[in-house]
PDB file of C-alpha atoms in Angstrom:
ATOM      1  CA  MET A   1       6.859  -7.715  20.437  1.00 97.00           C
ATOM      2  CA  LEU A   2       7.885  -4.749  18.327  1.00 97.00           C
ATOM      3  CA  THR A   3      11.487  -5.545  17.470  1.00 96.00           C
ATOM      4  CA  ASN A   4      13.626  -8.115  15.724  1.00 95.00           C
ATOM      5  CA  LEU A   5      16.163 -10.068  17.722  1.00 96.00           C
ATOM      6  CA  LYS A   6      18.914  -8.247  15.845  1.00 94.00           C
ATOM      7  CA  GLU A   7      18.756  -5.081  13.765  1.00 92.00           C
ATOM      8  CA  GLY A   8      21.878  -4.267  11.836  1.00 86.00           C
ATOM      9  CA  ARG A   9      24.772  -5.204  14.096  1.00 89.00           C
ATOM     10  CA  LYS A  10      22.898  -4.450  17.292  1.00 91.00           C
ATOM     11  CA  LEU A  11      21.240  -7.088  19.451  1.00 93.00           C
ATOM     12  CA  LYS A  12      17.784  -5.808  20.351  1.00 94.00           C
ATOM     13  CA  CYS A  13      16.246  -8.686  22.289  1.00 95.00           C
ATOM     14  CA  ALA A  14      17.077 -12.189  23.508  1.00 95.00           C
ATOM     15  CA  GLN A  15      14.973 -15.037  22.143  1.00 96.00           C
ATOM     16  CA  TYR A  16      12.813 -16.027  25.099  1.00 95.00           C
ATOM     17  CA  TRP A  17      10.695 -18.572  23.210  1.00 96.00           C
ATOM     18  CA  PRO A  18      11.575 -21.946  21.647  1.00 96.00           C
ATOM     19  CA  ASP A  19      12.089 -22.539  17.962  1.00 94.00           C
ATOM     20  CA  GLN A  20       9.253 -24.132  16.042  1.00 89.00           C
ATOM     21  CA  ASN A  21       8.462 -27.709  17.179  1.00 87.00           C
ATOM     22  CA  ALA A  22      10.909 -27.356  20.080  1.00 94.00           C
ATOM     23  CA  THR A  23      10.750 -26.759  23.845  1.00 95.00           C
ATOM     24  CA  MET A  24      12.516 -24.427  26.260  1.00 96.00           C
ATOM     25  CA  THR A  25      12.803 -24.785  30.039  1.00 95.00           C
ATOM     26  CA  CYS A  26      12.952 -21.697  32.255  1.00 92.00           C
ATOM     27  CA  GLU A  27      13.256 -22.879  35.870  1.00 91.00           C
ATOM     28  CA  HIS A  28       9.762 -24.168  36.760  1.00 92.00           C
ATOM     29  CA  VAL A  29       8.194 -23.327  33.404  1.00 95.00           C
ATOM     30  CA  VAL A  30       8.385 -25.279  30.149  1.00 96.00           C
ATOM     31  CA  LEU A  31       7.586 -23.513  26.875  1.00 96.00           C
ATOM     32  CA  THR A  32       6.504 -25.565  23.882  1.00 96.00           C
ATOM     33  CA  ALA A  33       6.211 -24.029  20.412  1.00 96.00           C
ATOM     34  CA  MET A  34       2.958 -25.232  18.867  1.00 95.00           C
ATOM     35  CA  GLU A  35       2.360 -23.283  15.639  1.00 94.00           C
ATOM     36  CA  GLU A  36       3.885 -20.384  13.748  1.00 95.00           C
ATOM     37  CA  TRP A  37       2.598 -18.195  10.896  1.00 93.00           C
ATOM     38  CA  HIS A  38       4.679 -15.714   8.898  1.00 92.00           C
ATOM     39  CA  TYR A  39       3.113 -12.646   7.288  1.00 89.00           C
ATOM     40  CA  ALA A  40       4.621  -9.774   5.332  1.00 86.00           C
ATOM     41  CA  TYR A  41       5.167  -7.541   8.358  1.00 91.00           C
ATOM     42  CA  TYR A  42       4.853  -9.793  11.389  1.00 94.00           C
ATOM     43  CA  VAL A  43       4.961 -13.310  12.825  1.00 95.00           C
ATOM     44  CA  VAL A  44       2.326 -15.016  14.990  1.00 95.00           C
ATOM     45  CA  ARG A  45       3.329 -17.835  17.333  1.00 96.00           C
ATOM     46  CA  LYS A  46       1.247 -20.178  19.470  1.00 95.00           C
ATOM     47  CA  ILE A  47       3.143 -21.318  22.568  1.00 96.00           C
ATOM     48  CA  LYS A  48       2.078 -23.624  25.408  1.00 95.00           C
ATOM     49  CA  MET A  49       3.382 -22.668  28.853  1.00 95.00           C
ATOM     50  CA  THR A  50       3.427 -25.465  31.441  1.00 96.00           C
ATOM     51  CA  HIS A  51       4.305 -25.231  35.133  1.00 95.00           C
ATOM     52  CA  LYS A  52       6.280 -28.377  35.939  1.00 92.00           C
ATOM     53  CA  GLN A  53       5.276 -28.617  39.592  1.00 92.00           C
ATOM     54  CA  LEU A  54       1.643 -27.536  39.354  1.00 93.00           C
ATOM     55  CA  LYS A  55       1.069 -29.432  36.088  1.00 91.00           C
ATOM     56  CA  ILE A  56      -0.928 -26.494  34.735  1.00 94.00           C
ATOM     57  CA  SER A  57      -0.726 -25.431  31.093  1.00 94.00           C
ATOM     58  CA  LYS A  58      -1.757 -22.168  29.489  1.00 92.00           C
ATOM     59  CA  PRO A  59      -1.730 -21.169  25.798  1.00 91.00           C
ATOM     60  CA  ILE A  60       0.086 -17.970  24.836  1.00 92.00           C
ATOM     61  CA  THR A  61      -0.066 -16.089  21.551  1.00 94.00           C
ATOM     62  CA  GLN A  62       2.931 -13.998  20.605  1.00 96.00           C
ATOM     63  CA  TYR A  63       2.725 -11.338  17.895  1.00 96.00           C
ATOM     64  CA  GLN A  64       6.092 -10.104  16.640  1.00 97.00           C
ATOM     65  CA  TYR A  65       6.141  -7.050  14.379  1.00 96.00           C
ATOM     66  CA  THR A  66       9.236  -7.419  12.181  1.00 94.00           C
ATOM     67  CA  ALA A  67       9.039  -4.400   9.875  1.00 92.00           C
ATOM     68  CA  TRP A  68       9.864  -1.551  12.253  1.00 92.00           C
ATOM     69  CA  PRO A  69      13.008   0.004  10.744  1.00 85.00           C
ATOM     70  CA  ASP A  70      15.914   0.711  13.043  1.00 78.00           C
ATOM     71  CA  HIS A  71      16.123   4.475  13.683  1.00 79.00           C
ATOM     72  CA  GLY A  72      12.866   4.957  11.775  1.00 85.00           C
ATOM     73  CA  THR A  73       9.123   4.439  11.886  1.00 90.00           C
ATOM     74  CA  PRO A  74       6.913   1.825  10.224  1.00 91.00           C
ATOM     75  CA  TYR A  75       4.471   2.353   7.397  1.00 87.00           C
ATOM     76  CA  PRO A  76       1.202   3.319   9.179  1.00 89.00           C
ATOM     77  CA  LEU A  77      -0.991   0.929   7.198  1.00 85.00           C
ATOM     78  CA  SER A  78       1.201  -2.088   7.989  1.00 89.00           C
ATOM     79  CA  LEU A  79       1.175  -1.185  11.687  1.00 92.00           C
ATOM     80  CA  PHE A  80      -2.598  -0.815  11.454  1.00 91.00           C
ATOM     81  CA  LEU A  81      -2.982  -4.324   9.993  1.00 88.00           C
ATOM     82  CA  PHE A  82      -0.736  -5.745  12.705  1.00 93.00           C
ATOM     83  CA  LEU A  83      -2.791  -4.131  15.451  1.00 92.00           C
ATOM     84  CA  CYS A  84      -6.005  -5.441  13.868  1.00 88.00           C
ATOM     85  CA  HIS A  85      -4.627  -8.981  13.967  1.00 89.00           C
ATOM     86  CA  VAL A  86      -3.650  -8.600  17.622  1.00 91.00           C
ATOM     87  CA  THR A  87      -7.073  -7.174  18.485  1.00 85.00           C
ATOM     88  CA  ARG A  88      -8.843  -9.989  16.672  1.00 81.00           C
ATOM     89  CA  GLY A  89      -6.726 -12.536  18.514  1.00 79.00           C
ATOM     90  CA  LYS A  90      -7.584 -11.023  21.891  1.00 77.00           C
ATOM     91  CA  ALA A  91     -11.296 -11.211  21.098  1.00 68.00           C
ATOM     92  CA  GLU A  92     -11.074 -14.904  20.208  1.00 66.00           C
ATOM     93  CA  GLU A  93      -9.179 -15.902  23.356  1.00 67.00           C
ATOM     94  CA  GLN A  94      -9.987 -15.699  27.037  1.00 65.00           C
ATOM     95  CA  LYS A  95      -9.569 -12.351  28.731  1.00 72.00           C
ATOM     96  CA  SER A  96      -5.945 -11.924  29.718  1.00 78.00           C
ATOM     97  CA  PRO A  97      -3.480  -9.034  29.882  1.00 83.00           C
ATOM     98  CA  THR A  98      -1.575  -7.950  26.797  1.00 89.00           C
ATOM     99  CA  LEU A  99       2.153  -7.461  27.339  1.00 93.00           C
ATOM    100  CA  VAL A 100       3.920  -5.057  24.967  1.00 96.00           C
ATOM    101  CA  HIS A 101       7.682  -4.730  24.623  1.00 96.00           C
ATOM    102  CA  CYS A 102      10.402  -3.667  22.222  1.00 95.00           C
ATOM    103  CA  SER A 103      14.046  -3.253  23.251  1.00 93.00           C
ATOM    104  CA  ALA A 104      14.186  -0.325  25.673  1.00 92.00           C
ATOM    105  CA  GLY A 105      10.430  -0.430  26.263  1.00 94.00           C
ATOM    106  CA  ILE A 106       9.686   3.251  25.686  1.00 94.00           C
ATOM    107  CA  GLY A 107       9.761   4.322  22.027  1.00 94.00           C
ATOM    108  CA  ARG A 108       8.046   1.647  19.966  1.00 96.00           C
ATOM    109  CA  THR A 109       6.186   0.339  23.007  1.00 96.00           C
ATOM    110  CA  GLY A 110       4.767   3.760  23.817  1.00 97.00           C
ATOM    111  CA  THR A 111       3.788   4.319  20.193  1.00 97.00           C
ATOM    112  CA  TYR A 112       1.902   1.030  19.982  1.00 97.00           C
ATOM    113  CA  ILE A 113       0.129   1.433  23.326  1.00 97.00           C
ATOM    114  CA  ALA A 114      -0.994   4.951  22.401  1.00 97.00           C
ATOM    115  CA  ILE A 115      -2.455   3.763  19.091  1.00 96.00           C
ATOM    116  CA  ASP A 116      -4.212   0.805  20.703  1.00 95.00           C
ATOM    117  CA  VAL A 117      -5.739   2.734  23.606  1.00 96.00           C
ATOM    118  CA  LEU A 118      -6.691   5.850  21.639  1.00 97.00           C
ATOM    119  CA  TYR A 119      -8.372   3.840  18.902  1.00 94.00           C
ATOM    120  CA  GLU A 120     -10.585   2.027  21.399  1.00 93.00           C
ATOM    121  CA  ALA A 121     -11.327   5.306  23.196  1.00 95.00           C
ATOM    122  CA  GLY A 122     -12.127   7.066  19.933  1.00 95.00           C
ATOM    123  CA  LYS A 123     -14.694   4.450  18.958  1.00 92.00           C
ATOM    124  CA  ILE A 124     -16.578   5.152  22.191  1.00 94.00           C
ATOM    125  CA  ASP A 125     -16.048   8.874  22.785  1.00 94.00           C
ATOM    126  CA  LYS A 126     -15.818   9.927  19.102  1.00 92.00           C
ATOM    127  CA  LYS A 127     -12.819  12.091  19.981  1.00 93.00           C
ATOM    128  CA  ILE A 128      -9.227  11.631  21.147  1.00 96.00           C
ATOM    129  CA  ASN A 129      -6.418  13.742  22.588  1.00 97.00           C
ATOM    130  CA  ILE A 130      -3.088  12.272  21.550  1.00 97.00           C
ATOM    131  CA  ALA A 131      -0.899  14.823  23.324  1.00 96.00           C
ATOM    132  CA  GLU A 132      -2.754  14.379  26.601  1.00 97.00           C
ATOM    133  CA  TYR A 133      -2.483  10.595  26.491  1.00 97.00           C
ATOM    134  CA  VAL A 134       1.248  10.639  25.698  1.00 97.00           C
ATOM    135  CA  LYS A 135       1.704  13.018  28.633  1.00 96.00           C
ATOM    136  CA  LYS A 136      -0.214  10.601  30.842  1.00 96.00           C
ATOM    137  CA  MET A 137       1.976   7.678  29.763  1.00 97.00           C
ATOM    138  CA  ARG A 138       5.121   9.672  30.519  1.00 96.00           C
ATOM    139  CA  GLN A 139       3.897  10.318  34.036  1.00 96.00           C
ATOM    140  CA  ASN A 140       4.034   6.557  34.589  1.00 95.00           C
ATOM    141  CA  ARG A 141       7.118   5.728  32.502  1.00 95.00           C
ATOM    142  CA  MET A 142       9.659   8.259  31.285  1.00 93.00           C
ATOM    143  CA  ASN A 143      10.260   8.915  27.569  1.00 93.00           C
ATOM    144  CA  MET A 144       7.257   6.959  26.321  1.00 96.00           C
ATOM    145  CA  VAL A 145       7.012   7.781  22.587  1.00 96.00           C
ATOM    146  CA  GLN A 146      10.654   8.669  22.291  1.00 93.00           C
ATOM    147  CA  THR A 147      10.910  10.664  19.046  1.00 94.00           C
ATOM    148  CA  TYR A 148       8.962  13.186  17.019  1.00 95.00           C
ATOM    149  CA  GLU A 149       8.694  10.657  14.176  1.00 95.00           C
ATOM    150  CA  GLN A 150       7.070   8.118  16.499  1.00 96.00           C
ATOM    151  CA  TYR A 151       4.634  10.790  17.670  1.00 97.00           C
ATOM    152  CA  ILE A 152       3.658  11.527  14.060  1.00 96.00           C
ATOM    153  CA  THR A 153       3.235   7.786  13.433  1.00 96.00           C
ATOM    154  CA  ILE A 154       0.501   7.735  16.083  1.00 97.00           C
ATOM    155  CA  PHE A 155      -1.404  10.408  14.137  1.00 96.00           C
ATOM    156  CA  TRP A 156      -1.040   8.741  10.748  1.00 92.00           C
ATOM    157  CA  THR A 157      -1.891   5.241  11.979  1.00 94.00           C
ATOM    158  CA  LEU A 158      -4.995   6.427  13.822  1.00 95.00           C
ATOM    159  CA  HIS A 159      -5.949   8.394  10.726  1.00 91.00           C
ATOM    160  CA  GLU A 160      -5.873   5.180   8.678  1.00 87.00           C
ATOM    161  CA  MET A 161      -7.819   3.278  11.332  1.00 89.00           C
ATOM    162  CA  PHE A 162     -10.628   5.790  11.750  1.00 89.00           C
ATOM    163  CA  LYS A 163     -11.177   6.679   8.107  1.00 83.00           C
ATOM    164  CA  ALA A 164     -11.692   3.074   6.952  1.00 75.00           C
ATOM    165  CA  PRO A 165     -11.759   0.485   9.749  1.00 72.00           C
ATOM    166  CA  ALA A 166     -10.588  -2.924   8.583  1.00 70.00           C
ATOM    167  CA  VAL A 167     -12.147  -6.121   9.878  1.00 69.00           C
ATOM    168  CA  ALA A 168     -10.144  -9.252   9.166  1.00 67.00           C
ATOM    169  CA  LEU A 169     -12.247 -12.390   8.749  1.00 69.00           C
ATOM    170  CA  ASN A 170     -11.407 -16.055   8.654  1.00 71.00           C
ATOM    171  CA  ALA A 171     -12.901 -18.248   5.927  1.00 76.00           C
ATOM    172  CA  THR A 172     -16.000 -19.103   7.986  1.00 80.00           C
ATOM    173  CA  GLY A 173     -16.644 -15.492   8.918  1.00 76.00           C
ATOM    174  CA  PHE A 174     -16.197 -14.336   5.342  1.00 76.00           C
ATOM    175  CA  LEU A 175     -18.716 -16.846   3.986  1.00 79.00           C
ATOM    176  CA  LYS A 176     -21.200 -15.893   6.693  1.00 79.00           C
ATOM    177  CA  LYS A 177     -20.823 -12.213   5.872  1.00 75.00           C
ATOM    178  CA  LEU A 178     -21.233 -12.917   2.178  1.00 75.00           C
ATOM    179  CA  GLN A 179     -24.467 -14.819   2.820  1.00 76.00           C
ATOM    180  CA  THR A 180     -26.001 -12.230   5.141  1.00 73.00           C
ATOM    181  CA  LYS A 181     -24.950  -9.038   3.362  1.00 66.00           C
ATOM    182  CA  LYS A 182     -26.696  -7.950   0.234  1.00 66.00           C
ATOM    183  CA  GLU A 183     -24.833  -6.916  -2.887  1.00 64.00           C
ATOM    184  CA  GLN A 184     -25.861  -3.305  -2.311  1.00 67.00           C
ATOM    185  CA  SER A 185     -24.152  -3.146   1.094  1.00 70.00           C
ATOM    186  CA  LEU A 186     -20.964  -4.625  -0.355  1.00 74.00           C
ATOM    187  CA  GLY A 187     -21.082  -1.928  -3.005  1.00 78.00           C
ATOM    188  CA  LYS A 188     -21.270   0.699  -0.277  1.00 78.00           C
ATOM    189  CA  GLU A 189     -18.169  -0.781   1.348  1.00 77.00           C
ATOM    190  CA  PHE A 190     -16.313  -0.514  -1.941  1.00 81.00           C
ATOM    191  CA  GLN A 191     -17.424   3.084  -2.475  1.00 81.00           C
ATOM    192  CA  ARG A 192     -16.188   3.937   1.004  1.00 78.00           C
ATOM    193  CA  LEU A 193     -12.773   2.557   0.144  1.00 77.00           C
ATOM    194  CA  LEU A 194     -12.714   4.671  -3.006  1.00 79.00           C
ATOM    195  CA  SER A 195     -13.589   7.775  -1.009  1.00 75.00           C
ATOM    196  CA  VAL A 196     -10.619   7.402   1.349  1.00 73.00           C
ATOM    197  CA  ARG A 197      -7.952   6.494  -1.175  1.00 76.00           C
ATOM    198  CA  PRO A 198      -5.123   9.045  -1.393  1.00 76.00           C
ATOM    199  CA  HIS A 199      -5.107  11.632  -4.164  1.00 79.00           C
ATOM    200  CA  TYR A 200      -1.871  12.769  -5.746  1.00 83.00           C
ATOM    201  CA  LYS A 201      -0.815  15.778  -7.784  1.00 85.00           C
ATOM    202  CA  ASP A 202       1.569  16.153 -10.704  1.00 82.00           C
ATOM    203  CA  LEU A 203       4.284  17.175  -8.242  1.00 86.00           C
ATOM    204  CA  ASP A 204       4.182  13.619  -6.891  1.00 85.00           C
ATOM    205  CA  TYR A 205       5.216  12.295 -10.324  1.00 82.00           C
ATOM    206  CA  LYS A 206       8.247  14.478 -11.051  1.00 81.00           C
ATOM    207  CA  MET A 207      10.425  11.577 -12.160  1.00 76.00           C
ATOM    208  CA  THR A 208       7.841  10.283 -14.632  1.00 75.00           C
ATOM    209  CA  SER A 209       7.144  13.737 -16.065  1.00 74.00           C
ATOM    210  CA  GLN A 210      10.805  14.102 -17.037  1.00 70.00           C
ATOM    211  CA  VAL A 211      10.795  10.922 -19.122  1.00 68.00           C
ATOM    212  CA  GLN A 212       9.727  11.172 -22.741  1.00 60.00           C
ATOM    213  CA  GLY A 213       7.143   8.621 -23.789  1.00 59.00           C
ATOM    214  CA  ALA A 214       6.192   7.668 -20.240  1.00 57.00           C
ATOM    215  CA  ARG A 215       2.572   6.598 -19.933  1.00 57.00           C
ATOM    216  CA  SER A 216       0.411   9.214 -18.258  1.00 56.00           C
ATOM    217  CA  THR A 217      -2.389   6.977 -16.966  1.00 65.00           C
ATOM    218  CA  ILE A 218      -0.299   4.363 -15.150  1.00 70.00           C
ATOM    219  CA  ARG A 219       2.849   5.710 -13.569  1.00 74.00           C
ATOM    220  CA  PRO A 220       4.756   5.209 -10.308  1.00 77.00           C
ATOM    221  CA  LEU A 221       4.918   7.798  -7.554  1.00 80.00           C
ATOM    222  CA  ASP A 222       8.325   9.286  -6.861  1.00 80.00           C
ATOM    223  CA  LYS A 223       8.304   7.888  -3.309  1.00 76.00           C
ATOM    224  CA  TYR A 224       7.826   4.319  -4.593  1.00 75.00           C
ATOM    225  CA  ILE A 225       9.856   4.484  -7.787  1.00 76.00           C
ATOM    226  CA  ILE A 226      12.684   2.085  -8.613  1.00 76.00           C
ATOM    227  CA  TYR A 227      15.961   3.501  -9.916  1.00 71.00           C
ATOM    228  CA  LEU A 228      18.064   1.505 -12.352  1.00 72.00           C
ATOM    229  CA  THR A 229      21.819   1.427 -11.841  1.00 72.00           C
ATOM    230  CA  SER A 230      22.726   0.421 -15.402  1.00 66.00           C
ATOM    231  CA  ASN A 231      25.221   2.521 -17.374  1.00 61.00           C
ATOM    232  CA  VAL A 232      23.573   1.996 -20.754  1.00 63.00           C
ATOM    233  CA  PRO A 233      23.936   5.300 -22.705  1.00 69.00           C
ATOM    234  CA  LYS A 234      20.809   7.444 -23.200  1.00 65.00           C
ATOM    235  CA  ARG A 235      18.577   5.051 -21.304  1.00 61.00           C
ATOM    236  CA  GLY A 236      18.575   6.826 -17.960  1.00 66.00           C
ATOM    237  CA  ASN A 237      17.574   5.183 -14.687  1.00 71.00           C
ATOM    238  CA  TYR A 238      13.772   5.212 -15.062  1.00 71.00           C
ATOM    239  CA  ILE A 239      11.608   2.094 -15.134  1.00 72.00           C
ATOM    240  CA  ASN A 240       7.825   2.022 -14.848  1.00 72.00           C
ATOM    241  CA  GLU A 241       7.617  -0.563 -12.066  1.00 73.00           C
ATOM    242  CA  LEU A 242       6.835  -0.650  -8.359  1.00 71.00           C
ATOM    243  CA  LEU A 243       8.446  -2.647  -5.572  1.00 68.00           C
ATOM    244  CA  TYR A 244       6.197  -4.150  -2.920  1.00 65.00           C
ATOM    245  CA  ARG A 245       6.256  -6.902  -0.322  1.00 61.00           C
ATOM    246  CA  LEU A 246       3.641  -9.583   0.349  1.00 58.00           C
ATOM    247  CA  LEU A 247       5.681 -12.139   2.278  1.00 56.00           C
ATOM    248  CA  PRO A 248       8.727 -11.953   4.570  1.00 56.00           C
ATOM    249  CA  ARG A 249      11.988 -11.651   2.665  1.00 55.00           C
ATOM    250  CA  ARG A 250      10.098 -11.756  -0.649  1.00 60.00           C
ATOM    251  CA  MET A 251       9.939  -8.618  -2.765  1.00 62.00           C
ATOM    252  CA  HIS A 252       7.776  -8.265  -5.872  1.00 64.00           C
ATOM    253  CA  LEU A 253       8.044  -6.062  -8.939  1.00 65.00           C
ATOM    254  CA  LEU A 254       4.742  -4.905 -10.403  1.00 65.00           C
ATOM    255  CA  SER A 255       4.767  -3.625 -13.969  1.00 67.00           C
ATOM    256  CA  PRO A 256       1.741  -2.113 -15.763  1.00 63.00           C
ATOM    257  CA  ILE A 257       3.418  -2.789 -19.101  1.00 53.00           C
ATOM    258  CA  THR A 258       4.024  -6.514 -18.800  1.00 50.00           C
ATOM    259  CA  ARG A 259       0.855  -7.064 -16.730  1.00 49.00           C
ATOM    260  CA  HIS A 260       2.563  -9.487 -14.423  1.00 49.00           C
ATOM    261  CA  GLN A 261       4.678  -9.515 -11.314  1.00 51.00           C
ATOM    262  CA  ARG A 262       8.150 -10.822 -10.731  1.00 51.00           C
ATOM    263  CA  THR A 263       9.392 -12.167  -7.424  1.00 51.00           C
ATOM    264  CA  LEU A 264      12.827 -11.292  -6.090  1.00 51.00           C
TER     265      LEU A 264
END
């Protein structure tokens, strides 16, 4: 699920699942909410579906991405992490189809499907053709990948996925990896991460360069900078802090000066 129930004043999707620790009856099917986990950019729900007449139950896992901005595109890395969680969940469960939806079922849905399919194809074939695959999707459903911005998101997300694949591990898997991998191999992993980190130029720090006395070694990028709205004379609107999110509805301020974070 790639949408919130409501975005702004617009209803995007009806809630077709029960609230946590509740049940919902849909004709011959009863849905029971079992567990629910909230992350910074998405929610994972475990739901039990039971057919009342056949007395057959089946577990369902729902992944809801909650950080796709209305009339915009998500941050590629957050979409990448979401897809990794979905992929890991599919591997742990029995083989079953994956259903993808948003509101209209073409823009966000097409973007996600393209990323998912092309990433798996790229791992095998070592090459991908994004334009050709989007064309193929549109032959089966009109307007898949609805906007230019969504099309670019496919490129950037796949770029993140191929340059440094992320493998999420549970506690047991992490301990097993730590026991089997030597320190040298872990060092290679770290060096690989350093090699793919973004590099910025002075033009990316225009705001900081205009402030006298601003530290040159630790400074915020213009695209992540926070602007003060105070009217204190001669102070300006610059502050050397960054805003980031780790949990839903919880924003954090990170300051290199105070060496601590504050939660909003």
